[in-house]
Amino acid sequence: MHTFTRCGRAGRRGALIIATGVLIAGCAAANKTVTTGASSASSSSMAGMNVGSTAVAAVNGIKPIPSQLLATTEWQGMKIEARTMTAVPFVIYNGQSEQTVKPPKGTNFHLMVMLNDAHTNEPIPYAGVWATFTKNSKVVYDERQYPMLSAFMGPHYGNNVQLAGAGQYKLTLLISPPVSARHMEYANVWLHPHRITVRFNWHPGE
């Protein structure tokens, strides 16, 4: 059975995310509105702050920012972990030029989704991640999560997120299969899109 945990303070502003103990995990069609094979499990305790597995020294003048675990589950040996941290600028490189993306005014946090091999903890690249936040059944955020590199959090998928004030939200992550050649240990897994959902209470920082 899948497990979904945790909640706590996100980033330096002290924004509070409280999970309500609901996880729905299952496979989905490529259409983001279709869900199949859903299952549920209970949430558990609060999570602590983390700055990743590397040393906390600054890199190129950039200092690490603590992150907060929002949720974690496992799918066919893939560990899926969602974290939040203070919203930050990031750079998109298209192979020829860089474009800096700055957090718009009112951005609440930076969402990071880690996909790792549950046995080795090695990052899993070449997948796709789409995040959808809803409040009172209304979609307030529906965006692709970019493949990202970080000296502190390692390879992950992320983007900045703006919510619609305090209240209860539902986060749905659609994980698309990694599109790549695979060694035989990864044959017959992660062949279809997979959806996980968590409900949480959001209290903006003071």
mmCIF file with all atom_site columns, C-alpha atoms in Angstrom:
data_model
loop_
_atom_site.group_PDB
_atom_site.id
_atom_site.type_symbol
_atom_site.label_atom_id
_atom_site.label_alt_id
_atom_site.label_comp_id
_atom_site.label_asym_id
_atom_site.label_entity_id
_atom_site.label_seq_id
_atom_site.pdbx_PDB_ins_code
_atom_site.Cartn_x
_atom_site.Cartn_y
_atom_site.Cartn_z
_atom_site.occupancy
_atom_site.B_iso_or_equiv
_atom_site.pdbx_formal_charge
_atom_site.auth_seq_id
_atom_site.auth_comp_id
_atom_site.auth_asym_id
_atom_site.auth_atom_id
_atom_site.pdbx_PDB_model_num
ATOM 1   C CA . MET A 1 1   ? 0.000   0.000  0.000   1.00 0.00 ? 1   MET A CA 1
ATOM 2   C CA . HIS A 1 2   ? 1.187   3.492  -0.785  1.00 0.00 ? 2   HIS A CA 1
ATOM 3   C CA . THR A 1 3   ? 2.044   5.870  2.043   1.00 0.00 ? 3   THR A CA 1
ATOM 4   C CA . PHE A 1 4   ? 1.822   9.623  2.059   1.00 0.00 ? 4   PHE A CA 1
ATOM 5   C CA . THR A 1 5   ? 3.363   11.740 4.753   1.00 0.00 ? 5   THR A CA 1
ATOM 6   C CA . ARG A 1 6   ? 3.930   14.881 6.036   1.00 0.00 ? 6   ARG A CA 1
ATOM 7   C CA . CYS A 1 7   ? 3.750   18.503 6.387   1.00 0.00 ? 7   CYS A CA 1
ATOM 8   C CA . GLY A 1 8   ? 5.402   21.451 8.074   1.00 0.00 ? 8   GLY A CA 1
ATOM 9   C CA . ARG A 1 9   ? 7.047   24.786 7.518   1.00 0.00 ? 9   ARG A CA 1
ATOM 10  C CA . ALA A 1 10  ? 8.009   25.628 3.944   1.00 0.00 ? 10  ALA A CA 1
ATOM 11  C CA . GLY A 1 11  ? 11.004  27.876 3.373   1.00 0.00 ? 11  GLY A CA 1
ATOM 12  C CA . ARG A 1 12  ? 12.069  30.936 5.297   1.00 0.00 ? 12  ARG A CA 1
ATOM 13  C CA . ARG A 1 13  ? 8.672   32.620 5.436   1.00 0.00 ? 13  ARG A CA 1
ATOM 14  C CA . GLY A 1 14  ? 7.331   29.964 7.777   1.00 0.00 ? 14  GLY A CA 1
ATOM 15  C CA . ALA A 1 15  ? 4.369   29.010 5.606   1.00 0.00 ? 15  ALA A CA 1
ATOM 16  C CA . LEU A 1 16  ? 2.590   26.015 7.123   1.00 0.00 ? 16  LEU A CA 1
ATOM 17  C CA . ILE A 1 17  ? 1.332   23.021 5.146   1.00 0.00 ? 17  ILE A CA 1
ATOM 18  C CA . ILE A 1 18  ? -0.703  20.466 7.113   1.00 0.00 ? 18  ILE A CA 1
ATOM 19  C CA . ALA A 1 19  ? -1.533  17.172 5.391   1.00 0.00 ? 19  ALA A CA 1
ATOM 20  C CA . THR A 1 20  ? -4.959  15.798 6.204   1.00 0.00 ? 20  THR A CA 1
ATOM 21  C CA . GLY A 1 21  ? -4.079  12.151 5.933   1.00 0.00 ? 21  GLY A CA 1
ATOM 22  C CA . VAL A 1 22  ? -5.361  11.342 2.444   1.00 0.00 ? 22  VAL A CA 1
ATOM 23  C CA . LEU A 1 23  ? -3.369  9.799  -0.389  1.00 0.00 ? 23  LEU A CA 1
ATOM 24  C CA . ILE A 1 24  ? -4.751  8.642  -3.685  1.00 0.00 ? 24  ILE A CA 1
ATOM 25  C CA . ALA A 1 25  ? -2.219  6.893  -5.913  1.00 0.00 ? 25  ALA A CA 1
ATOM 26  C CA . GLY A 1 26  ? -2.857  5.172  -9.202  1.00 0.00 ? 26  GLY A CA 1
ATOM 27  C CA . CYS A 1 27  ? -2.235  4.982  -12.927 1.00 0.00 ? 27  CYS A CA 1
ATOM 28  C CA . ALA A 1 28  ? -3.663  7.556  -15.297 1.00 0.00 ? 28  ALA A CA 1
ATOM 29  C CA . ALA A 1 29  ? -4.058  7.985  -19.009 1.00 0.00 ? 29  ALA A CA 1
ATOM 30  C CA . ALA A 1 30  ? -2.055  10.675 -20.781 1.00 0.00 ? 30  ALA A CA 1
ATOM 31  C CA . ASN A 1 31  ? -5.119  12.924 -20.465 1.00 0.00 ? 31  ASN A CA 1
ATOM 32  C CA . LYS A 1 32  ? -4.657  14.619 -17.092 1.00 0.00 ? 32  LYS A CA 1
ATOM 33  C CA . THR A 1 33  ? -8.378  14.408 -16.313 1.00 0.00 ? 33  THR A CA 1
ATOM 34  C CA . VAL A 1 34  ? -8.552  10.592 -16.288 1.00 0.00 ? 34  VAL A CA 1
ATOM 35  C CA . THR A 1 35  ? -7.598  8.496  -13.272 1.00 0.00 ? 35  THR A CA 1
ATOM 36  C CA . THR A 1 36  ? -7.642  4.712  -12.895 1.00 0.00 ? 36  THR A CA 1
ATOM 37  C CA . GLY A 1 37  ? -6.605  2.223  -10.252 1.00 0.00 ? 37  GLY A CA 1
ATOM 38  C CA . ALA A 1 38  ? -6.663  4.651  -7.331  1.00 0.00 ? 38  ALA A CA 1
ATOM 39  C CA . SER A 1 39  ? -5.744  3.570  -3.810  1.00 0.00 ? 39  SER A CA 1
ATOM 40  C CA . SER A 1 40  ? -5.494  5.388  -0.506  1.00 0.00 ? 40  SER A CA 1
ATOM 41  C CA . ALA A 1 41  ? -3.443  5.430  2.691   1.00 0.00 ? 41  ALA A CA 1
ATOM 42  C CA . SER A 1 42  ? -3.027  7.460  5.853   1.00 0.00 ? 42  SER A CA 1
ATOM 43  C CA . SER A 1 43  ? -0.669  10.332 6.526   1.00 0.00 ? 43  SER A CA 1
ATOM 44  C CA . SER A 1 44  ? 1.685   10.419 9.480   1.00 0.00 ? 44  SER A CA 1
ATOM 45  C CA . SER A 1 45  ? 3.897   12.767 11.450  1.00 0.00 ? 45  SER A CA 1
ATOM 46  C CA . MET A 1 46  ? 5.531   16.125 10.861  1.00 0.00 ? 46  MET A CA 1
ATOM 47  C CA . ALA A 1 47  ? 8.715   16.307 8.775   1.00 0.00 ? 47  ALA A CA 1
ATOM 48  C CA . GLY A 1 48  ? 11.898  18.215 9.529   1.00 0.00 ? 48  GLY A CA 1
ATOM 49  C CA . MET A 1 49  ? 13.800  20.685 7.408   1.00 0.00 ? 49  MET A CA 1
ATOM 50  C CA . ASN A 1 50  ? 16.404  19.457 4.963   1.00 0.00 ? 50  ASN A CA 1
ATOM 51  C CA . VAL A 1 51  ? 18.940  21.004 2.611   1.00 0.00 ? 51  VAL A CA 1
ATOM 52  C CA . GLY A 1 52  ? 19.705  17.870 0.637   1.00 0.00 ? 52  GLY A CA 1
ATOM 53  C CA . SER A 1 53  ? 22.345  15.197 0.979   1.00 0.00 ? 53  SER A CA 1
ATOM 54  C CA . THR A 1 54  ? 25.336  17.362 0.017   1.00 0.00 ? 54  THR A CA 1
ATOM 55  C CA . ALA A 1 55  ? 27.397  19.713 2.185   1.00 0.00 ? 55  ALA A CA 1
ATOM 56  C CA . VAL A 1 56  ? 25.720  23.006 3.038   1.00 0.00 ? 56  VAL A CA 1
ATOM 57  C CA . ALA A 1 57  ? 28.557  25.247 1.851   1.00 0.00 ? 57  ALA A CA 1
ATOM 58  C CA . ALA A 1 58  ? 27.681  27.884 -0.735  1.00 0.00 ? 58  ALA A CA 1
ATOM 59  C CA . VAL A 1 59  ? 28.257  27.094 -4.416  1.00 0.00 ? 59  VAL A CA 1
ATOM 60  C CA . ASN A 1 60  ? 29.158  29.983 -6.755  1.00 0.00 ? 60  ASN A CA 1
ATOM 61  C CA . GLY A 1 61  ? 27.906  32.374 -4.091  1.00 0.00 ? 61  GLY A CA 1
ATOM 62  C CA . ILE A 1 62  ? 24.542  30.583 -3.785  1.00 0.00 ? 62  ILE A CA 1
ATOM 63  C CA . LYS A 1 63  ? 23.613  29.306 -0.337  1.00 0.00 ? 63  LYS A CA 1
ATOM 64  C CA . PRO A 1 64  ? 21.350  26.293 0.269   1.00 0.00 ? 64  PRO A CA 1
ATOM 65  C CA . ILE A 1 65  ? 17.764  26.936 1.347   1.00 0.00 ? 65  ILE A CA 1
ATOM 66  C CA . PRO A 1 66  ? 16.032  24.510 3.724   1.00 0.00 ? 66  PRO A CA 1
ATOM 67  C CA . SER A 1 67  ? 13.206  22.479 2.200   1.00 0.00 ? 67  SER A CA 1
ATOM 68  C CA . GLN A 1 68  ? 10.191  20.837 3.761   1.00 0.00 ? 68  GLN A CA 1
ATOM 69  C CA . LEU A 1 69  ? 8.864   17.365 2.952   1.00 0.00 ? 69  LEU A CA 1
ATOM 70  C CA . LEU A 1 70  ? 5.254   17.562 1.795   1.00 0.00 ? 70  LEU A CA 1
ATOM 71  C CA . ALA A 1 71  ? 4.615   13.994 0.677   1.00 0.00 ? 71  ALA A CA 1
ATOM 72  C CA . THR A 1 72  ? 6.253   10.734 -0.305  1.00 0.00 ? 72  THR A CA 1
ATOM 73  C CA . THR A 1 73  ? 5.113   7.480  -1.902  1.00 0.00 ? 73  THR A CA 1
ATOM 74  C CA . GLU A 1 74  ? 6.488   4.639  -4.019  1.00 0.00 ? 74  GLU A CA 1
ATOM 75  C CA . TRP A 1 75  ? 5.512   3.294  -7.441  1.00 0.00 ? 75  TRP A CA 1
ATOM 76  C CA . GLN A 1 76  ? 7.074   0.132  -8.872  1.00 0.00 ? 76  GLN A CA 1
ATOM 77  C CA . GLY A 1 77  ? 10.380  0.807  -7.133  1.00 0.00 ? 77  GLY A CA 1
ATOM 78  C CA . MET A 1 78  ? 10.316  4.551  -7.918  1.00 0.00 ? 78  MET A CA 1
ATOM 79  C CA . LYS A 1 79  ? 10.356  6.769  -4.832  1.00 0.00 ? 79  LYS A CA 1
ATOM 80  C CA . ILE A 1 80  ? 8.293   9.914  -5.457  1.00 0.00 ? 80  ILE A CA 1
ATOM 81  C CA . GLU A 1 81  ? 8.909   12.792 -3.056  1.00 0.00 ? 81  GLU A CA 1
ATOM 82  C CA . ALA A 1 82  ? 7.376   16.277 -3.073  1.00 0.00 ? 82  ALA A CA 1
ATOM 83  C CA . ARG A 1 83  ? 9.142   19.099 -1.224  1.00 0.00 ? 83  ARG A CA 1
ATOM 84  C CA . THR A 1 84  ? 8.617   22.832 -0.825  1.00 0.00 ? 84  THR A CA 1
ATOM 85  C CA . MET A 1 85  ? 11.077  25.646 -0.257  1.00 0.00 ? 85  MET A CA 1
ATOM 86  C CA . THR A 1 86  ? 11.179  29.420 -0.534  1.00 0.00 ? 86  THR A CA 1
ATOM 87  C CA . ALA A 1 87  ? 10.454  30.539 -4.094  1.00 0.00 ? 87  ALA A CA 1
ATOM 88  C CA . VAL A 1 88  ? 13.656  31.186 -6.037  1.00 0.00 ? 88  VAL A CA 1
ATOM 89  C CA . PRO A 1 89  ? 14.710  32.378 -9.491  1.00 0.00 ? 89  PRO A CA 1
ATOM 90  C CA . PHE A 1 90  ? 15.983  29.687 -11.833 1.00 0.00 ? 90  PHE A CA 1
ATOM 91  C CA . VAL A 1 91  ? 17.495  29.463 -15.304 1.00 0.00 ? 91  VAL A CA 1
ATOM 92  C CA . ILE A 1 92  ? 16.086  27.546 -18.287 1.00 0.00 ? 92  ILE A CA 1
ATOM 93  C CA . TYR A 1 93  ? 18.707  26.494 -20.853 1.00 0.00 ? 93  TYR A CA 1
ATOM 94  C CA . ASN A 1 94  ? 17.396  25.459 -24.282 1.00 0.00 ? 94  ASN A CA 1
ATOM 95  C CA . GLY A 1 95  ? 20.715  24.274 -25.717 1.00 0.00 ? 95  GLY A CA 1
ATOM 96  C CA . GLN A 1 96  ? 21.715  27.680 -27.039 1.00 0.00 ? 96  GLN A CA 1
ATOM 97  C CA . SER A 1 97  ? 20.735  30.359 -24.521 1.00 0.00 ? 97  SER A CA 1
ATOM 98  C CA . GLU A 1 98  ? 19.684  30.833 -20.913 1.00 0.00 ? 98  GLU A CA 1
ATOM 99  C CA . GLN A 1 99  ? 16.447  32.453 -19.732 1.00 0.00 ? 99  GLN A CA 1
ATOM 100 C CA . THR A 1 100 ? 16.080  33.516 -16.107 1.00 0.00 ? 100 THR A CA 1
ATOM 101 C CA . VAL A 1 101 ? 12.667  32.923 -14.545 1.00 0.00 ? 101 VAL A CA 1
ATOM 102 C CA . LYS A 1 102 ? 11.969  35.089 -11.496 1.00 0.00 ? 102 LYS A CA 1
ATOM 103 C CA . PRO A 1 103 ? 9.176   34.316 -9.001  1.00 0.00 ? 103 PRO A CA 1
ATOM 104 C CA . PRO A 1 104 ? 6.195   36.613 -9.705  1.00 0.00 ? 104 PRO A CA 1
ATOM 105 C CA . LYS A 1 105 ? 4.877   38.714 -6.845  1.00 0.00 ? 105 LYS A CA 1
ATOM 106 C CA . GLY A 1 106 ? 2.713   36.588 -4.566  1.00 0.00 ? 106 GLY A CA 1
ATOM 107 C CA . THR A 1 107 ? 4.517   33.316 -5.293  1.00 0.00 ? 107 THR A CA 1
ATOM 108 C CA . ASN A 1 108 ? 4.164   31.078 -2.237  1.00 0.00 ? 108 ASN A CA 1
ATOM 109 C CA . PHE A 1 109 ? 6.890   28.488 -2.674  1.00 0.00 ? 109 PHE A CA 1
ATOM 110 C CA . HIS A 1 110 ? 9.083   26.468 -5.010  1.00 0.00 ? 110 HIS A CA 1
ATOM 111 C CA . LEU A 1 111 ? 7.788   22.922 -5.519  1.00 0.00 ? 111 LEU A CA 1
ATOM 112 C CA . MET A 1 112 ? 10.375  20.174 -6.017  1.00 0.00 ? 112 MET A CA 1
ATOM 113 C CA . VAL A 1 113 ? 9.490   16.633 -7.063  1.00 0.00 ? 113 VAL A CA 1
ATOM 114 C CA . MET A 1 114 ? 12.223  14.026 -6.658  1.00 0.00 ? 114 MET A CA 1
ATOM 115 C CA . LEU A 1 115 ? 12.042  10.747 -8.563  1.00 0.00 ? 115 LEU A CA 1
ATOM 116 C CA . ASN A 1 116 ? 14.560  8.211  -7.272  1.00 0.00 ? 116 ASN A CA 1
ATOM 117 C CA . ASP A 1 117 ? 15.242  4.497  -7.472  1.00 0.00 ? 117 ASP A CA 1
ATOM 118 C CA . ALA A 1 118 ? 13.910  3.198  -4.147  1.00 0.00 ? 118 ALA A CA 1
ATOM 119 C CA . HIS A 1 119 ? 16.740  0.635  -3.944  1.00 0.00 ? 119 HIS A CA 1
ATOM 120 C CA . THR A 1 120 ? 19.765  2.768  -4.831  1.00 0.00 ? 120 THR A CA 1
ATOM 121 C CA . ASN A 1 121 ? 18.367  6.301  -4.301  1.00 0.00 ? 121 ASN A CA 1
ATOM 122 C CA . GLU A 1 122 ? 19.775  7.290  -7.703  1.00 0.00 ? 122 GLU A CA 1
ATOM 123 C CA . PRO A 1 123 ? 17.760  10.054 -9.456  1.00 0.00 ? 123 PRO A CA 1
ATOM 124 C CA . ILE A 1 124 ? 15.514  8.966  -12.338 1.00 0.00 ? 124 ILE A CA 1
ATOM 125 C CA . PRO A 1 125 ? 15.767  11.339 -15.336 1.00 0.00 ? 125 PRO A CA 1
ATOM 126 C CA . TYR A 1 126 ? 13.830  11.647 -18.608 1.00 0.00 ? 126 TYR A CA 1
ATOM 127 C CA . ALA A 1 127 ? 10.386  11.499 -16.963 1.00 0.00 ? 127 ALA A CA 1
ATOM 128 C CA . GLY A 1 128 ? 7.692   14.175 -17.038 1.00 0.00 ? 128 GLY A CA 1
ATOM 129 C CA . VAL A 1 129 ? 5.965   15.735 -14.031 1.00 0.00 ? 129 VAL A CA 1
ATOM 130 C CA . TRP A 1 130 ? 2.797   17.851 -14.087 1.00 0.00 ? 130 TRP A CA 1
ATOM 131 C CA . ALA A 1 131 ? 1.439   19.490 -10.903 1.00 0.00 ? 131 ALA A CA 1
ATOM 132 C CA . THR A 1 132 ? -2.155  20.612 -10.374 1.00 0.00 ? 132 THR A CA 1
ATOM 133 C CA . PHE A 1 133 ? -3.408  22.418 -7.255  1.00 0.00 ? 133 PHE A CA 1
ATOM 134 C CA . THR A 1 134 ? -7.137  22.793 -6.649  1.00 0.00 ? 134 THR A CA 1
ATOM 135 C CA . LYS A 1 135 ? -9.093  24.657 -3.970  1.00 0.00 ? 135 LYS A CA 1
ATOM 136 C CA . ASN A 1 136 ? -12.816 24.016 -3.472  1.00 0.00 ? 136 ASN A CA 1
ATOM 137 C CA . SER A 1 137 ? -12.723 21.944 -6.690  1.00 0.00 ? 137 SER A CA 1
ATOM 138 C CA . LYS A 1 138 ? -11.352 24.935 -8.648  1.00 0.00 ? 138 LYS A CA 1
ATOM 139 C CA . VAL A 1 139 ? -7.974  24.654 -10.365 1.00 0.00 ? 139 VAL A CA 1
ATOM 140 C CA . VAL A 1 140 ? -5.639  27.398 -9.094  1.00 0.00 ? 140 VAL A CA 1
ATOM 141 C CA . TYR A 1 141 ? -2.356  26.068 -10.525 1.00 0.00 ? 141 TYR A CA 1
ATOM 142 C CA . ASP A 1 142 ? -1.760  23.681 -13.428 1.00 0.00 ? 142 ASP A CA 1
ATOM 143 C CA . GLU A 1 143 ? 1.813   23.673 -14.684 1.00 0.00 ? 143 GLU A CA 1
ATOM 144 C CA . ARG A 1 144 ? 4.642   21.530 -15.967 1.00 0.00 ? 144 ARG A CA 1
ATOM 145 C CA . GLN A 1 145 ? 7.475   20.923 -13.523 1.00 0.00 ? 145 GLN A CA 1
ATOM 146 C CA . TYR A 1 146 ? 10.801  21.550 -15.258 1.00 0.00 ? 146 TYR A CA 1
ATOM 147 C CA . PRO A 1 147 ? 13.647  19.013 -15.168 1.00 0.00 ? 147 PRO A CA 1
ATOM 148 C CA . MET A 1 148 ? 16.120  20.776 -12.876 1.00 0.00 ? 148 MET A CA 1
ATOM 149 C CA . LEU A 1 149 ? 19.684  20.545 -11.611 1.00 0.00 ? 149 LEU A CA 1
ATOM 150 C CA . SER A 1 150 ? 20.636  21.661 -8.107  1.00 0.00 ? 150 SER A CA 1
ATOM 151 C CA . ALA A 1 151 ? 23.921  21.473 -6.228  1.00 0.00 ? 151 ALA A CA 1
ATOM 152 C CA . PHE A 1 152 ? 21.970  21.009 -2.994  1.00 0.00 ? 152 PHE A CA 1
ATOM 153 C CA . MET A 1 153 ? 18.869  18.986 -3.914  1.00 0.00 ? 153 MET A CA 1
ATOM 154 C CA . GLY A 1 154 ? 20.280  17.048 -6.876  1.00 0.00 ? 154 GLY A CA 1
ATOM 155 C CA . PRO A 1 155 ? 18.369  16.426 -10.117 1.00 0.00 ? 155 PRO A CA 1
ATOM 156 C CA . HIS A 1 156 ? 14.625  16.931 -9.687  1.00 0.00 ? 156 HIS A CA 1
ATOM 157 C CA . TYR A 1 157 ? 11.527  18.430 -11.313 1.00 0.00 ? 157 TYR A CA 1
ATOM 158 C CA . GLY A 1 158 ? 10.278  21.806 -10.107 1.00 0.00 ? 158 GLY A CA 1
ATOM 159 C CA . ASN A 1 159 ? 8.590   25.151 -10.590 1.00 0.00 ? 159 ASN A CA 1
ATOM 160 C CA . ASN A 1 160 ? 7.365   28.091 -8.528  1.00 0.00 ? 160 ASN A CA 1
ATOM 161 C CA . VAL A 1 161 ? 3.791   27.944 -7.207  1.00 0.00 ? 161 VAL A CA 1
ATOM 162 C CA . GLN A 1 162 ? 1.246   30.616 -6.295  1.00 0.00 ? 162 GLN A CA 1
ATOM 163 C CA . LEU A 1 163 ? -1.829  29.543 -4.322  1.00 0.00 ? 163 LEU A CA 1
ATOM 164 C CA . ALA A 1 164 ? -5.106  31.371 -3.709  1.00 0.00 ? 164 ALA A CA 1
ATOM 165 C CA . GLY A 1 165 ? -4.730  32.253 -0.037  1.00 0.00 ? 165 GLY A CA 1
ATOM 166 C CA . ALA A 1 166 ? -5.208  30.133 3.068   1.00 0.00 ? 166 ALA A CA 1
ATOM 167 C CA . GLY A 1 167 ? -7.386  27.042 3.037   1.00 0.00 ? 167 GLY A CA 1
ATOM 168 C CA . GLN A 1 168 ? -7.523  23.386 2.064   1.00 0.00 ? 168 GLN A CA 1
ATOM 169 C CA . TYR A 1 169 ? -5.884  22.341 -1.197  1.00 0.00 ? 169 TYR A CA 1
ATOM 170 C CA . LYS A 1 170 ? -5.456  19.207 -3.248  1.00 0.00 ? 170 LYS A CA 1
ATOM 171 C CA . LEU A 1 171 ? -2.151  18.599 -5.032  1.00 0.00 ? 171 LEU A CA 1
ATOM 172 C CA . THR A 1 172 ? -2.164  16.106 -7.894  1.00 0.00 ? 172 THR A CA 1
ATOM 173 C CA . LEU A 1 173 ? 1.100   14.989 -9.486  1.00 0.00 ? 173 LEU A CA 1
ATOM 174 C CA . LEU A 1 174 ? 1.017   13.227 -12.841 1.00 0.00 ? 174 LEU A CA 1
ATOM 175 C CA . ILE A 1 175 ? 4.244   11.298 -13.417 1.00 0.00 ? 175 ILE A CA 1
ATOM 176 C CA . SER A 1 176 ? 4.867   10.393 -17.063 1.00 0.00 ? 176 SER A CA 1
ATOM 177 C CA . PRO A 1 177 ? 7.123   7.402  -17.845 1.00 0.00 ? 177 PRO A CA 1
ATOM 178 C CA . PRO A 1 178 ? 10.846  8.030  -18.412 1.00 0.00 ? 178 PRO A CA 1
ATOM 179 C CA . VAL A 1 179 ? 11.426  8.113  -22.176 1.00 0.00 ? 179 VAL A CA 1
ATOM 180 C CA . SER A 1 180 ? 14.838  6.548  -22.688 1.00 0.00 ? 180 SER A CA 1
ATOM 181 C CA . ALA A 1 181 ? 16.689  3.323  -23.371 1.00 0.00 ? 181 ALA A CA 1
ATOM 182 C CA . ARG A 1 182 ? 16.800  1.163  -20.236 1.00 0.00 ? 182 ARG A CA 1
ATOM 183 C CA . HIS A 1 183 ? 18.964  -1.580 -18.857 1.00 0.00 ? 183 HIS A CA 1
ATOM 184 C CA . MET A 1 184 ? 17.094  -4.797 -18.123 1.00 0.00 ? 184 MET A CA 1
ATOM 185 C CA . GLU A 1 185 ? 16.580  -4.068 -14.426 1.00 0.00 ? 185 GLU A CA 1
ATOM 186 C CA . TYR A 1 186 ? 14.180  -1.308 -15.520 1.00 0.00 ? 186 TYR A CA 1
ATOM 187 C CA . ALA A 1 187 ? 12.282  -3.383 -18.080 1.00 0.00 ? 187 ALA A CA 1
ATOM 188 C CA . ASN A 1 188 ? 8.516   -3.617 -17.598 1.00 0.00 ? 188 ASN A CA 1
ATOM 189 C CA . VAL A 1 189 ? 8.235   -0.831 -15.018 1.00 0.00 ? 189 VAL A CA 1
ATOM 190 C CA . TRP A 1 190 ? 7.063   2.798  -15.310 1.00 0.00 ? 190 TRP A CA 1
ATOM 191 C CA . LEU A 1 191 ? 5.365   2.166  -18.637 1.00 0.00 ? 191 LEU A CA 1
ATOM 192 C CA . HIS A 1 192 ? 2.212   4.214  -18.025 1.00 0.00 ? 192 HIS A CA 1
ATOM 193 C CA . PRO A 1 193 ? 1.451   7.635  -16.490 1.00 0.00 ? 193 PRO A CA 1
ATOM 194 C CA . HIS A 1 194 ? 0.935   7.514  -12.728 1.00 0.00 ? 194 HIS A CA 1
ATOM 195 C CA . ARG A 1 195 ? -1.096  9.886  -10.568 1.00 0.00 ? 195 ARG A CA 1
ATOM 196 C CA . ILE A 1 196 ? -0.778  10.697 -6.853  1.00 0.00 ? 196 ILE A CA 1
ATOM 197 C CA . THR A 1 197 ? -2.913  13.116 -4.876  1.00 0.00 ? 197 THR A CA 1
ATOM 198 C CA . VAL A 1 198 ? -2.601  14.690 -1.422  1.00 0.00 ? 198 VAL A CA 1
ATOM 199 C CA . ARG A 1 199 ? -4.891  17.074 0.457   1.00 0.00 ? 199 ARG A CA 1
ATOM 200 C CA . PHE A 1 200 ? -3.380  19.658 2.797   1.00 0.00 ? 200 PHE A CA 1
ATOM 201 C CA . ASN A 1 201 ? -4.153  22.887 4.637   1.00 0.00 ? 201 ASN A CA 1
ATOM 202 C CA . TRP A 1 202 ? -2.169  25.974 3.624   1.00 0.00 ? 202 TRP A CA 1
ATOM 203 C CA . HIS A 1 203 ? -1.519  28.853 6.037   1.00 0.00 ? 203 HIS A CA 1
ATOM 204 C CA . PRO A 1 204 ? 0.575   31.639 4.444   1.00 0.00 ? 204 PRO A CA 1
ATOM 205 C CA . GLY A 1 205 ? 3.511   32.901 6.468   1.00 0.00 ? 205 GLY A CA 1
ATOM 206 C CA . GLU A 1 206 ? 3.073   35.843 8.745   1.00 0.00 ? 206 GLU A CA 1
#
